[in-house]
PDB file of C-alpha atoms in Angstrom:
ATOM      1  CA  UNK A  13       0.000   0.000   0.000  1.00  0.00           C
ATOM      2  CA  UNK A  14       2.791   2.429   1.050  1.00  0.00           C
ATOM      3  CA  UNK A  15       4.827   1.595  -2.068  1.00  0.00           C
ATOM      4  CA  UNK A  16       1.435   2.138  -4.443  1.00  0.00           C
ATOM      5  CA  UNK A  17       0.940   5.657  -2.608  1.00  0.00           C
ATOM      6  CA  UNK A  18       4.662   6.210  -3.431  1.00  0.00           C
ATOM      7  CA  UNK A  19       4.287   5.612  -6.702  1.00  0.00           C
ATOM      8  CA  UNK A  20       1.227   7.314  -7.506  1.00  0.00           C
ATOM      9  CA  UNK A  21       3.122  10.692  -5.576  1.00  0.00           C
ATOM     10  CA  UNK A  22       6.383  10.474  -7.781  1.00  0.00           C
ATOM     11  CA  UNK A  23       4.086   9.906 -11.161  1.00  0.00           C
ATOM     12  CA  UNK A  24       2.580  13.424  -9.982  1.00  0.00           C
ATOM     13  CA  UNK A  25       5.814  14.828  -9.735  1.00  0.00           C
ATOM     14  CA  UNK A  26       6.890  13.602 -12.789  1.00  0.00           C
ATOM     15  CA  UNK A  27       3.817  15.596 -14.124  1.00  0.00           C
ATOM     16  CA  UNK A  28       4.754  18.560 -12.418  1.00  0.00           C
ATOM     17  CA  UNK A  29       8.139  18.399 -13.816  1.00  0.00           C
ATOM     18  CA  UNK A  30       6.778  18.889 -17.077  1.00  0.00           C
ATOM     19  CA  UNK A  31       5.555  21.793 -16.572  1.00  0.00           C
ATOM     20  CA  UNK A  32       8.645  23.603 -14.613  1.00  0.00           C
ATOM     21  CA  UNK A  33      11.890  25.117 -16.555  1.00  0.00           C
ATOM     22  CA  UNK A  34      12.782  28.073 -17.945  1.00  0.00           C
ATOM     23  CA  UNK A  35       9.240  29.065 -19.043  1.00  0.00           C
ATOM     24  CA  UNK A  36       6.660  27.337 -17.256  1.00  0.00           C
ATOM     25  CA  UNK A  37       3.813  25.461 -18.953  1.00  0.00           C
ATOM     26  CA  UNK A  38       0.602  25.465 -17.332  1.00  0.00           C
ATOM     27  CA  UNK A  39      -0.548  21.811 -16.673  1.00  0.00           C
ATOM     28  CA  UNK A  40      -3.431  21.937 -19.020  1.00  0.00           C
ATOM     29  CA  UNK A  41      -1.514  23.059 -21.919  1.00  0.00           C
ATOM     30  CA  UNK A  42       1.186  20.393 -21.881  1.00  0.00           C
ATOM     31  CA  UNK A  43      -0.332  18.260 -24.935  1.00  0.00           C
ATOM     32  CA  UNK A  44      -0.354  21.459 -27.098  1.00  0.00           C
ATOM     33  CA  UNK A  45       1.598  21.061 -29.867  1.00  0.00           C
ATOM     34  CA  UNK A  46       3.355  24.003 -29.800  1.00  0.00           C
ATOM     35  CA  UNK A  47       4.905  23.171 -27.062  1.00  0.00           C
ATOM     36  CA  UNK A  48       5.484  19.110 -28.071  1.00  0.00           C
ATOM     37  CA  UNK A  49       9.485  19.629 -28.382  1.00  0.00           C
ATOM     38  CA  UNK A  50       9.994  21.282 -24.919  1.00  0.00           C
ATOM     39  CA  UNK A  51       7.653  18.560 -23.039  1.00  0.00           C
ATOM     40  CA  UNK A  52       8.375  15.648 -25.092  1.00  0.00           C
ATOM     41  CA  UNK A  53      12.229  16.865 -26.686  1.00  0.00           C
ATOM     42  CA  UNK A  54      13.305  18.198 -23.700  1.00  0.00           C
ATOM     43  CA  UNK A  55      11.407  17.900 -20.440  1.00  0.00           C
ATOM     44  CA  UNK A  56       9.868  13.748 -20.452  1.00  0.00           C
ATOM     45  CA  UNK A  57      13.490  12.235 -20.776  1.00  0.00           C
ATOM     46  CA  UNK A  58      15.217  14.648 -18.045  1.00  0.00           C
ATOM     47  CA  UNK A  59      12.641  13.910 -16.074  1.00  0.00           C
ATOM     48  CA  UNK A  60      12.922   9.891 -16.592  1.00  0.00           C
ATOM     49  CA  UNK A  61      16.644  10.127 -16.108  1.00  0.00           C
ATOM     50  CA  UNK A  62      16.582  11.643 -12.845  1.00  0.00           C
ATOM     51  CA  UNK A  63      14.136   8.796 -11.589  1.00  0.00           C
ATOM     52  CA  UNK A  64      16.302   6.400 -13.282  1.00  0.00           C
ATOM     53  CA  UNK A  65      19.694   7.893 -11.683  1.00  0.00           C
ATOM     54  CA  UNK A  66      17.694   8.474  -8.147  1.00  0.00           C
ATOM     55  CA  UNK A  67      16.549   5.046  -8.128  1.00  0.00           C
ATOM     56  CA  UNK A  68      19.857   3.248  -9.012  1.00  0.00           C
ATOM     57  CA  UNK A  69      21.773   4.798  -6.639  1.00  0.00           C
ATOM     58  CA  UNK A  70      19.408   4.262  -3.445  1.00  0.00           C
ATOM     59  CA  UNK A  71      19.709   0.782  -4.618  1.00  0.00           C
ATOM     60  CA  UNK A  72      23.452   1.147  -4.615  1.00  0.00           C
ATOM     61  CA  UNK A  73      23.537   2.550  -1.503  1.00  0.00           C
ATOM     62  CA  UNK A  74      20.964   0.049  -0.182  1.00  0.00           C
ATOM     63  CA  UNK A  75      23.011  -2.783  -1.133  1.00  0.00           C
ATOM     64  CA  UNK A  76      26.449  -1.446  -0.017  1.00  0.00           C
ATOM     65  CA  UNK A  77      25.183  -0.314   3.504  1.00  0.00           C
ATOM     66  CA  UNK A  78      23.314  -4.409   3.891  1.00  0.00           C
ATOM     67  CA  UNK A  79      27.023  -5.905   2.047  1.00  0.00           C
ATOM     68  CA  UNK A  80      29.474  -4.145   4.630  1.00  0.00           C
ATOM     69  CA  UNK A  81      26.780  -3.393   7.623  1.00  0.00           C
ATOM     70  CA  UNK A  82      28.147  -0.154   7.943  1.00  0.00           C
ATOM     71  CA  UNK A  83      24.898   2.385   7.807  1.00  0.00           C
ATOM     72  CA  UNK A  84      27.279   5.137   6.992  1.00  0.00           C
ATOM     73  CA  UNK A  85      28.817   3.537   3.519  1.00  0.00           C
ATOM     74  CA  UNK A  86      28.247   4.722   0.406  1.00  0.00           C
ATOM     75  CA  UNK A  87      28.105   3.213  -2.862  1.00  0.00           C
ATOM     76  CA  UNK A  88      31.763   5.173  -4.012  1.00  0.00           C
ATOM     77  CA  UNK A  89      33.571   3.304  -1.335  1.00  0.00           C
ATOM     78  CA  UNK A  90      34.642   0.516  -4.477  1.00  0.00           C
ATOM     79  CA  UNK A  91      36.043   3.471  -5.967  1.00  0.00           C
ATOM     80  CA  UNK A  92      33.034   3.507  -8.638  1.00  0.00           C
ATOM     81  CA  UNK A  93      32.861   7.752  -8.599  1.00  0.00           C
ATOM     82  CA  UNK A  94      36.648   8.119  -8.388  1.00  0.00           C
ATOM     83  CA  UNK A  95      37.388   5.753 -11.301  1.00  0.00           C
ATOM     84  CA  UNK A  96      34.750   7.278 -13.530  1.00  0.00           C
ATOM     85  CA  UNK A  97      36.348  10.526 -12.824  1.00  0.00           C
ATOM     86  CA  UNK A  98      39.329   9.563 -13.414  1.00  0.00           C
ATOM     87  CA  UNK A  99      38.677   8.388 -16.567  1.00  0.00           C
ATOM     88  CA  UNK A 100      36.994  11.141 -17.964  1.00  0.00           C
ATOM     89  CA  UNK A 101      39.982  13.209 -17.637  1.00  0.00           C
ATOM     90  CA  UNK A 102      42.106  10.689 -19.616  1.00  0.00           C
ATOM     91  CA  UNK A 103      39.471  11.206 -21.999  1.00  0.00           C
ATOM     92  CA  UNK A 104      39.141  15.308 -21.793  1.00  0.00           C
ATOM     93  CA  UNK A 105      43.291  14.875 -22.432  1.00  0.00           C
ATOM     94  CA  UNK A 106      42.477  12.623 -25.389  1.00  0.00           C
ATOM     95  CA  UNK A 107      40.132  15.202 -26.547  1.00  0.00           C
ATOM     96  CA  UNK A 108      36.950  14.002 -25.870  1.00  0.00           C
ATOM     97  CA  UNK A 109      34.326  15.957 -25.607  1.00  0.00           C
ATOM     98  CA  UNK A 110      30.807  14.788 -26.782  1.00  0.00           C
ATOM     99  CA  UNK A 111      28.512  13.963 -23.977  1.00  0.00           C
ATOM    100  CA  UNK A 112      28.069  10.144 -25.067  1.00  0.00           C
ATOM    101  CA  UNK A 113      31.430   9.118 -24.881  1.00  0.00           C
ATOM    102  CA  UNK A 114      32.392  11.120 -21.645  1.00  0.00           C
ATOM    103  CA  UNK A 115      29.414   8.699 -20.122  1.00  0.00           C
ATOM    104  CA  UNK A 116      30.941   6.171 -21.824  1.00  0.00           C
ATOM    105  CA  UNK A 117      34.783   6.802 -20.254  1.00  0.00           C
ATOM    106  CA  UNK A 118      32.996   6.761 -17.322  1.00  0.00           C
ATOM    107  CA  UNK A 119      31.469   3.637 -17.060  1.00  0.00           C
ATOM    108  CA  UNK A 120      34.535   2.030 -17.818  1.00  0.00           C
ATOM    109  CA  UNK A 121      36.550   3.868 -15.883  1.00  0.00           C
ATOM    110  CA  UNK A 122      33.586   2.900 -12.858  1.00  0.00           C
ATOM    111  CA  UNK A 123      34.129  -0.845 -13.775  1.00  0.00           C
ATOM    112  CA  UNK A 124      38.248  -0.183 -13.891  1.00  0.00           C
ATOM    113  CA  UNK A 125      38.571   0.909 -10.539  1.00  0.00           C
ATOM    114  CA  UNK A 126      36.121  -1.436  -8.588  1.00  0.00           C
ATOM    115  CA  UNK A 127      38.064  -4.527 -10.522  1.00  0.00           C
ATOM    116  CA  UNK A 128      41.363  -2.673  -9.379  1.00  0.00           C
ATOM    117  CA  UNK A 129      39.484  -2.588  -5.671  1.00  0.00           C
ATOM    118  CA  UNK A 130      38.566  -6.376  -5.678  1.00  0.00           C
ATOM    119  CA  UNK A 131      41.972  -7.380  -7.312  1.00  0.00           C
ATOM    120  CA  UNK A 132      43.894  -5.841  -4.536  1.00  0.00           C
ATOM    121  CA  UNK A 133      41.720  -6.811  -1.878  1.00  0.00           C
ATOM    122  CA  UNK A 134      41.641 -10.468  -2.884  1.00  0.00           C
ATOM    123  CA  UNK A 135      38.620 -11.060  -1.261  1.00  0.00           C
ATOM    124  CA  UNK A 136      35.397  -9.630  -1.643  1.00  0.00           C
ATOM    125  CA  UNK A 137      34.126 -11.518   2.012  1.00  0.00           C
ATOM    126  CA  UNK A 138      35.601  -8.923   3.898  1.00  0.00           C
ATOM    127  CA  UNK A 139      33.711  -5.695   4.097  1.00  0.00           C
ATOM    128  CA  UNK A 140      36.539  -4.167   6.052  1.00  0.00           C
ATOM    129  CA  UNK A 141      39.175  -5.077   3.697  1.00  0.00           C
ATOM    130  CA  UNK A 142      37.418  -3.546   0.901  1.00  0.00           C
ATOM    131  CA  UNK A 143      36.646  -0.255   2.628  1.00  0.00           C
ATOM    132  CA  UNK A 144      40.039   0.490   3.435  1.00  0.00           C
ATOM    133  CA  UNK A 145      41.599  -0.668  -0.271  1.00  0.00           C
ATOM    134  CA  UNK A 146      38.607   0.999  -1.505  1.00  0.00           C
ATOM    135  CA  UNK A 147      39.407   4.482   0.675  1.00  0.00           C
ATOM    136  CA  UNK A 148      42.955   4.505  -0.603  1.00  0.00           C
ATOM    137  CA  UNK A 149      41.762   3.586  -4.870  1.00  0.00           C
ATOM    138  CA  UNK A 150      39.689   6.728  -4.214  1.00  0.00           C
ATOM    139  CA  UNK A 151      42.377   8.748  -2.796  1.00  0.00           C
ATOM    140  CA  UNK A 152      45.020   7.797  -5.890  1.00  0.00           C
ATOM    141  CA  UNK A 153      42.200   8.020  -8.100  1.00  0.00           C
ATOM    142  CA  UNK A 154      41.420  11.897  -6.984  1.00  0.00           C
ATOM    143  CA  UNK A 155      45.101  12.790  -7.490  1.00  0.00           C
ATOM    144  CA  UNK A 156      46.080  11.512 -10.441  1.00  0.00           C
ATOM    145  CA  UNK A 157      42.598  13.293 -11.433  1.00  0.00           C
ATOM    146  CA  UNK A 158      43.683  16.141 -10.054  1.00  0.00           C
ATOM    147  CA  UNK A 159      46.946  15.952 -11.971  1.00  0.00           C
ATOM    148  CA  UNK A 160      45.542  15.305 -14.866  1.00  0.00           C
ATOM    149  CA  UNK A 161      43.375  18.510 -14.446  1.00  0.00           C
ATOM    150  CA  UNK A 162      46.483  20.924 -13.626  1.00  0.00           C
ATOM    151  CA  UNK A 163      47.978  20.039 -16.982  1.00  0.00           C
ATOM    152  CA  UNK A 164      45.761  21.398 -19.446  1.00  0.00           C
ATOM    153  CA  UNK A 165      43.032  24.366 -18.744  1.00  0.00           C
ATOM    154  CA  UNK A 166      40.384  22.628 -21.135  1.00  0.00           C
ATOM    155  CA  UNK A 167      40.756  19.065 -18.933  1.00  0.00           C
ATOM    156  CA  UNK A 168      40.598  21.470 -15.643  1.00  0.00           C
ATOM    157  CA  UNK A 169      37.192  22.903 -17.803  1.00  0.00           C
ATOM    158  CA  UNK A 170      35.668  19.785 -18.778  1.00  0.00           C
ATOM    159  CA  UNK A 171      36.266  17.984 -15.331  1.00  0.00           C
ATOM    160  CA  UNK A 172      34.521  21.279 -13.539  1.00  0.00           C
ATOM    161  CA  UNK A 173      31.225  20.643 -15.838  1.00  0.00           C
ATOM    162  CA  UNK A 174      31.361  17.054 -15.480  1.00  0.00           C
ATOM    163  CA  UNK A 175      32.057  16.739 -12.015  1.00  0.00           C
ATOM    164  CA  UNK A 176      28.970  18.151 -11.337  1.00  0.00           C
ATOM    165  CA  UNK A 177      26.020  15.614 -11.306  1.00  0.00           C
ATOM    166  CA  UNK A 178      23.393  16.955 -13.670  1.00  0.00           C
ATOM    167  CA  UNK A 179      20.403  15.736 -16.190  1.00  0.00           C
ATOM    168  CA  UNK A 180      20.769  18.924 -18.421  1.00  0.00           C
ATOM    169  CA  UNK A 181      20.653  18.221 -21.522  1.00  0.00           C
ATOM    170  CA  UNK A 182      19.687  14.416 -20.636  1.00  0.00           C
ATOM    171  CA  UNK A 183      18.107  13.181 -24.041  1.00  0.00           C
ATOM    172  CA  UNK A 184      16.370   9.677 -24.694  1.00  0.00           C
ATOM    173  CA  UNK A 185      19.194   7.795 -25.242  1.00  0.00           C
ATOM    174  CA  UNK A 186      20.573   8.838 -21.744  1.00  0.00           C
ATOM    175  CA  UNK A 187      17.377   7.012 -20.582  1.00  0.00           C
ATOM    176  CA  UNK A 188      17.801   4.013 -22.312  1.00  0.00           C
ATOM    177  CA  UNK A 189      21.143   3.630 -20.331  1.00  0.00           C
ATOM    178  CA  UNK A 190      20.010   4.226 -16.678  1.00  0.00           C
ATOM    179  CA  UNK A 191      16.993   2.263 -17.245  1.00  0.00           C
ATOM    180  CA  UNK A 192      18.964  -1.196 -18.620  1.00  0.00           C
ATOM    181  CA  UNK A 193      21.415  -0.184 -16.034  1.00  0.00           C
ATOM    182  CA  UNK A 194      18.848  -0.465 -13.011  1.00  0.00           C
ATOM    183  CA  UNK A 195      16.605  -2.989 -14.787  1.00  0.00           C
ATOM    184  CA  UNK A 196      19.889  -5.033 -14.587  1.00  0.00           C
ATOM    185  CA  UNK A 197      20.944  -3.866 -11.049  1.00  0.00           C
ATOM    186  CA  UNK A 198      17.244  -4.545  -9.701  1.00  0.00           C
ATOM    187  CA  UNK A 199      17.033  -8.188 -11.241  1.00  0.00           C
ATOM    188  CA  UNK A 200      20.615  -9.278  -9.404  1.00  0.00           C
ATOM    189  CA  UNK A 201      19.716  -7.697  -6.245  1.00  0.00           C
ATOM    190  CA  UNK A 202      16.094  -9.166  -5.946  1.00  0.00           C
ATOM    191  CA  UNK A 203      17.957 -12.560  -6.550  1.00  0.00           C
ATOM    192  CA  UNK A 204      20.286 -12.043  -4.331  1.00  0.00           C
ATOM    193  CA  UNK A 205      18.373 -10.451  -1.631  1.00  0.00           C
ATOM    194  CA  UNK A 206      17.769 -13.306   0.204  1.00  0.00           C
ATOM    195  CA  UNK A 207      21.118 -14.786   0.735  1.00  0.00           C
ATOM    196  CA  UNK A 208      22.033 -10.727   1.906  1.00  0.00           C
ATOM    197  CA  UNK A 209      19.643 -10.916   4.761  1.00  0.00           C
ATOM    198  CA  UNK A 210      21.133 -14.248   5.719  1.00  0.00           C
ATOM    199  CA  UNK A 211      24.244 -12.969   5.423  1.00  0.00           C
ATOM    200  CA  UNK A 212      23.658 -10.064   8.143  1.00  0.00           C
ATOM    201  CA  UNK A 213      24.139 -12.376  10.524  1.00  0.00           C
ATOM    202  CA  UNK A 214      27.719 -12.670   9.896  1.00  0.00           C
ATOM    203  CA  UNK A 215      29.767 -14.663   7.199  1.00  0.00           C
ATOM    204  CA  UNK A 216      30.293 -17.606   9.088  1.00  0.00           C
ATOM    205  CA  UNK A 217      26.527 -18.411  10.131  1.00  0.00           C
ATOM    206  CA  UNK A 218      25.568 -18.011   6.469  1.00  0.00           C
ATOM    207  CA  UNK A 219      28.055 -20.543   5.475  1.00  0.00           C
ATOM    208  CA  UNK A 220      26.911 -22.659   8.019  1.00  0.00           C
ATOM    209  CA  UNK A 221      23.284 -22.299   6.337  1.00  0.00           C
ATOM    210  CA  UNK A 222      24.663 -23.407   3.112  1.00  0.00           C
ATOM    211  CA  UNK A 223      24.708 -19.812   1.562  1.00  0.00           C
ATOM    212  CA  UNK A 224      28.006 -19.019  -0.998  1.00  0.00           C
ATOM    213  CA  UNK A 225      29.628 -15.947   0.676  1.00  0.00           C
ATOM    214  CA  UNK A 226      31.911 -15.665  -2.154  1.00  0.00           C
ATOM    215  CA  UNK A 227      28.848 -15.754  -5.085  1.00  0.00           C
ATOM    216  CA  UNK A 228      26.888 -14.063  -2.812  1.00  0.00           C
ATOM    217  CA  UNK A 229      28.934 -10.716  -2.561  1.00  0.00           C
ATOM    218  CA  UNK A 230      30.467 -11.260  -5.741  1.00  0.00           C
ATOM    219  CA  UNK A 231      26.572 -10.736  -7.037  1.00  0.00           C
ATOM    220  CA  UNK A 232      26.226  -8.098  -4.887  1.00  0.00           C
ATOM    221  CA  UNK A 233      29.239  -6.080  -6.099  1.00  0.00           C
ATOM    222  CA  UNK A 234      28.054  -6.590  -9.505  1.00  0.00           C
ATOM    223  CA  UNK A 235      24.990  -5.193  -8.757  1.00  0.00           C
ATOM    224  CA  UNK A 236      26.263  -1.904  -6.999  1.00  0.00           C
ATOM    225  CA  UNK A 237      28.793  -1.389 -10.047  1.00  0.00           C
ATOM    226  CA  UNK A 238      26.025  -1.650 -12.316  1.00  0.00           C
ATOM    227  CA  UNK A 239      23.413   0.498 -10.905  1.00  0.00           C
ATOM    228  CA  UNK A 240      26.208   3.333  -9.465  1.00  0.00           C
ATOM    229  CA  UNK A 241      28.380   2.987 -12.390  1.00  0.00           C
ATOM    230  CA  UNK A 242      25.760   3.324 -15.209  1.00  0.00           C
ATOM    231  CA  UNK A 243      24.193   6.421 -13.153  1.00  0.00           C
ATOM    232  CA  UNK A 244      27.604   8.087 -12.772  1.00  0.00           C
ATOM    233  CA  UNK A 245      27.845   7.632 -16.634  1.00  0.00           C
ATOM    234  CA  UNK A 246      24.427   9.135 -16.894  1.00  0.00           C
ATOM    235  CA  UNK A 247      24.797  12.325 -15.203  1.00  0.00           C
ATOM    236  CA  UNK A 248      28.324  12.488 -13.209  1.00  0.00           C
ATOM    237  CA  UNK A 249      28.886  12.357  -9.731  1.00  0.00           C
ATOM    238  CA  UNK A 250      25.988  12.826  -7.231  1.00  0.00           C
ATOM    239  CA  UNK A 251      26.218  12.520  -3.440  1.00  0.00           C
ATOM    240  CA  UNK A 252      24.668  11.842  -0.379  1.00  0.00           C
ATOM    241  CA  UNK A 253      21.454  10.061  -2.724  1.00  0.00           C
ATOM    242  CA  UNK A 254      23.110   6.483  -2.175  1.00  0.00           C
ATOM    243  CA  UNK A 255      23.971   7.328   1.687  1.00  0.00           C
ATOM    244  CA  UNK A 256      20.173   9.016   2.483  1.00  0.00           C
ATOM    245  CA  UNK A 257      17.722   7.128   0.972  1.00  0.00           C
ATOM    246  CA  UNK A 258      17.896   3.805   2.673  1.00  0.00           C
ATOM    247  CA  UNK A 259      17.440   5.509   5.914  1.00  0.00           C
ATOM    248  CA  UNK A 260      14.532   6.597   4.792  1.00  0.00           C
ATOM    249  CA  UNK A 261      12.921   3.030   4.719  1.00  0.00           C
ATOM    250  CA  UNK A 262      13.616   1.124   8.146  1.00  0.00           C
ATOM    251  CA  UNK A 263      13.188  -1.916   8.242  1.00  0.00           C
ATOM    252  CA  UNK A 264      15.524  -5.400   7.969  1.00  0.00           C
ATOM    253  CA  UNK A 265      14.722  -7.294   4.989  1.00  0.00           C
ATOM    254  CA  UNK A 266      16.019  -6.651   1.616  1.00  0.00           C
ATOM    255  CA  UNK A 267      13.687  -7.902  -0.606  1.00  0.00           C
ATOM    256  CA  UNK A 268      10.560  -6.106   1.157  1.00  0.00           C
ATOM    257  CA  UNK A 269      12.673  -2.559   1.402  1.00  0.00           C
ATOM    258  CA  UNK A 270      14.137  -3.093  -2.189  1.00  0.00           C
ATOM    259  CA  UNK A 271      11.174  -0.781  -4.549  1.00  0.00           C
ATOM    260  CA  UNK A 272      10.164   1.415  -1.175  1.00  0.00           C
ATOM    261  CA  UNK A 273      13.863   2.885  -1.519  1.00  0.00           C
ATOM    262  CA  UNK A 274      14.006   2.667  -5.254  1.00  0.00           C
ATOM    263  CA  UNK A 275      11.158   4.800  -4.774  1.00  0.00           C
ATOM    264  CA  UNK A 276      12.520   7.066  -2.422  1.00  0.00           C
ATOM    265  CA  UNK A 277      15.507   7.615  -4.788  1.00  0.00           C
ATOM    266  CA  UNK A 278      13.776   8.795  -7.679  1.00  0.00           C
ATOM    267  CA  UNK A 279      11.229  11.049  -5.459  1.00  0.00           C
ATOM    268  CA  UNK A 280      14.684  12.791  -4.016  1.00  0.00           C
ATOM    269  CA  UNK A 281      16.361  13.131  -7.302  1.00  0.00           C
ATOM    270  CA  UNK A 282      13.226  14.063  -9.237  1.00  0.00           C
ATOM    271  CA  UNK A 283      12.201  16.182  -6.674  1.00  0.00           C
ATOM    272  CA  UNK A 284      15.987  17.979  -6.297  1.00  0.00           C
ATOM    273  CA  UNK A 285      15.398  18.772  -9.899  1.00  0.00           C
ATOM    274  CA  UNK A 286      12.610  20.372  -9.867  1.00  0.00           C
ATOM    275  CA  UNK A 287      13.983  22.906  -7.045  1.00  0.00           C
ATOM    276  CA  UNK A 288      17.063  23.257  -9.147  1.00  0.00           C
ATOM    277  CA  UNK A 289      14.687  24.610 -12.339  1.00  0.00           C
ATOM    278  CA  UNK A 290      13.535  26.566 -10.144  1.00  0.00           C
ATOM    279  CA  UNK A 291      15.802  28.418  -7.746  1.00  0.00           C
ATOM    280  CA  UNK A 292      17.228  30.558 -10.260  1.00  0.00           C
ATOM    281  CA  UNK A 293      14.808  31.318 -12.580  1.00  0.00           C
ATOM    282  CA  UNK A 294      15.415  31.688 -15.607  1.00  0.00           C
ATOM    283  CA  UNK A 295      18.342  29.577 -14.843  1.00  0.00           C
ATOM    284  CA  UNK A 296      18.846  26.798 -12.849  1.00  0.00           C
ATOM    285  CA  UNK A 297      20.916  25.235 -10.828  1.00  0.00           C
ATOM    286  CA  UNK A 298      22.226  21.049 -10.820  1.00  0.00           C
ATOM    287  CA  UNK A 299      20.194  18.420  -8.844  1.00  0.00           C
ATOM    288  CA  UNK A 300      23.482  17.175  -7.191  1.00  0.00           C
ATOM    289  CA  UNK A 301      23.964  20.652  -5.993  1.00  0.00           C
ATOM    290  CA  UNK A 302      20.533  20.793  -4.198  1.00  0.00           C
ATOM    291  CA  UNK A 303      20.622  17.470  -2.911  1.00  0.00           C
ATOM    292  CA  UNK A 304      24.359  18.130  -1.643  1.00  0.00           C
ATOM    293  CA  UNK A 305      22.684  21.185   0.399  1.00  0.00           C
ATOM    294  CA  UNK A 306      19.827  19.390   1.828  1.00  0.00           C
ATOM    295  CA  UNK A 307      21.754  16.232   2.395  1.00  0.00           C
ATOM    296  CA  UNK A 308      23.524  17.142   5.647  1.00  0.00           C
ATOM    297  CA  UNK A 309      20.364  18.213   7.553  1.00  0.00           C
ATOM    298  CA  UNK A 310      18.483  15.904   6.341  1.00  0.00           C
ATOM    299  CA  UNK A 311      20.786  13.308   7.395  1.00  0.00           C
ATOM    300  CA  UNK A 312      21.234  14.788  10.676  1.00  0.00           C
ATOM    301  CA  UNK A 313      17.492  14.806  11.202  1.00  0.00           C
ATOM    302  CA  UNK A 314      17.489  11.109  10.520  1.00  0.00           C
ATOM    303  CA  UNK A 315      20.159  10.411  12.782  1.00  0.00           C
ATOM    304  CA  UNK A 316      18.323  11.951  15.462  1.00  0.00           C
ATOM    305  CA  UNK A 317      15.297  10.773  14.838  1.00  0.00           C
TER     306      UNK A 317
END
């Protein structure tokens, strides 16, 4: 029941976001055809990708924060955001521009850098392990970045666009890719979901029940790359989404809080949008900026709560 009443509120916001930008549409006028490009063109698919990105990385975060029962982890932690950084500056120096292929430098550069995490850890059993290899990927990661950025001013450019998580200029074929991505993500995780919760008891009681700790994670891991990595591709970088919303759904199983925070993800991103169109008008300003200012009271609210 909750998760229809979710639904229903983030398909009215998704109507609403139709009608916001820089000239507003009133609701009734949104099938008129003069103004088909800006709903349909422009306005449907940013609107799908930020329920798309929202959604895959609550799921990230869900998974990662169940994987290393650590409430405070975040989906980066396997060096997914670092690595797709990263590789977009290689790419910038290369000359790449065009917004496709920077997505697409990114997603391999996500996939790059969680292999490099696993490879080093050796083990993918031991959430601890994997934090701390993970903590010093992204810290490498951010300075050869960094480097990369201080040796040409277009690089230092294109890495200060990019590195800000945003769906402008988001067309249909940005869809296409967070939806397969989470479709994917979603599919693994629901399979795996059981085997998780048994796993919360600790490695060596689910072993004992017969669950593969090794196939287990190694799922797992797949599924956080996937959803993160594909959303980082998407749109860039975007915090405190993957850390926030499964706080925002208590509750100890899995499978049952899977679509509640899926839902909760796209609500927050779609919803950050929206404020961004809006903020300054006739401008706007980038959903990972509002959601980065809302974030830490927001969090601190649900700490204390």
């Amino acid at each position: 029941m909750k998760s229809s009443a979710s639904f229903l509120g983030l398909l009215a916001l998704f109507v609403v976001s139709l009608a916001v930008g820089s000239r507003h549409i009133p609701l009734p006028e949104l099938l008129d055809p003069s103004v088909h490009h800006i709903v349909f063109g422009m306005r449907v698919p940013r609107g799908l990708v930020a329920m798309f990105v929202g959604a895959s990385l609550a799921l990230a975060g869900l998974l990662t924060q169940t994987w290393t029962r650590n409430p405070l982890a975040d989906p980066g932690i396997v060096g997914i955001t670092a690595g797709a950084r990263f590789l977009v500056a290689v790419g910038s120096l290369l000359g790449v521009t065009a917004l496709w292929l920077q997505g697409a430098f990114a997603l391999v550069g996500a996939l790059l850098a969680t292999l490099l995490v696993l490879a080093v850890a050796r083990t993918v059993s031991d959430p601890l392990t994997l934090i701390l290899v993970g903590v010093g990927v992204n810290a490498t990661l951010m300075a050869l970045t960094m480097l990369l950025a201080l040796q040409s001013q277009d690089v230092f450019n294109d890495m200060r666009s990019w590195s800000v998580g945003s769906t402008i200029g988001r067309g249909y074929g940005h869809v296409w890719v967070a939806l397969i991505g989470l479709l994917i993500a979603a599919v693994i995780a629901f399979v795996v979901s059981r085997d998780l919760d048994i796993l919360g008891m600790g490695a060596d009681s689910a072993a004992a029940l017969g669950i593969s700790v090794p196939r287990t994670l190694s799922l797992v891991v797949s599924a956080l790359v996937i959803a993160a990595g594909t959303a980082t591709a998407v749109v860039g970088p975007v915090a405190f989404l993957g850390l926030a919303a499964p706080h925002m759904v208590p509750g100890a199983s899995v499978r049952r809080r899977l679509v509640p925070v899926m839902l909760v993800g796209a609500t927050l991103a779609l919803l950050a949008d929206i404020i961004g169109r809006l903020l300054m008008h006739p401008g706007e300003v980038e959903f990972s900026v509002v959601l980065a200012v809302i974030g830490a009271p927001l969090m601190i609210w649900l700490i204390r709560r």
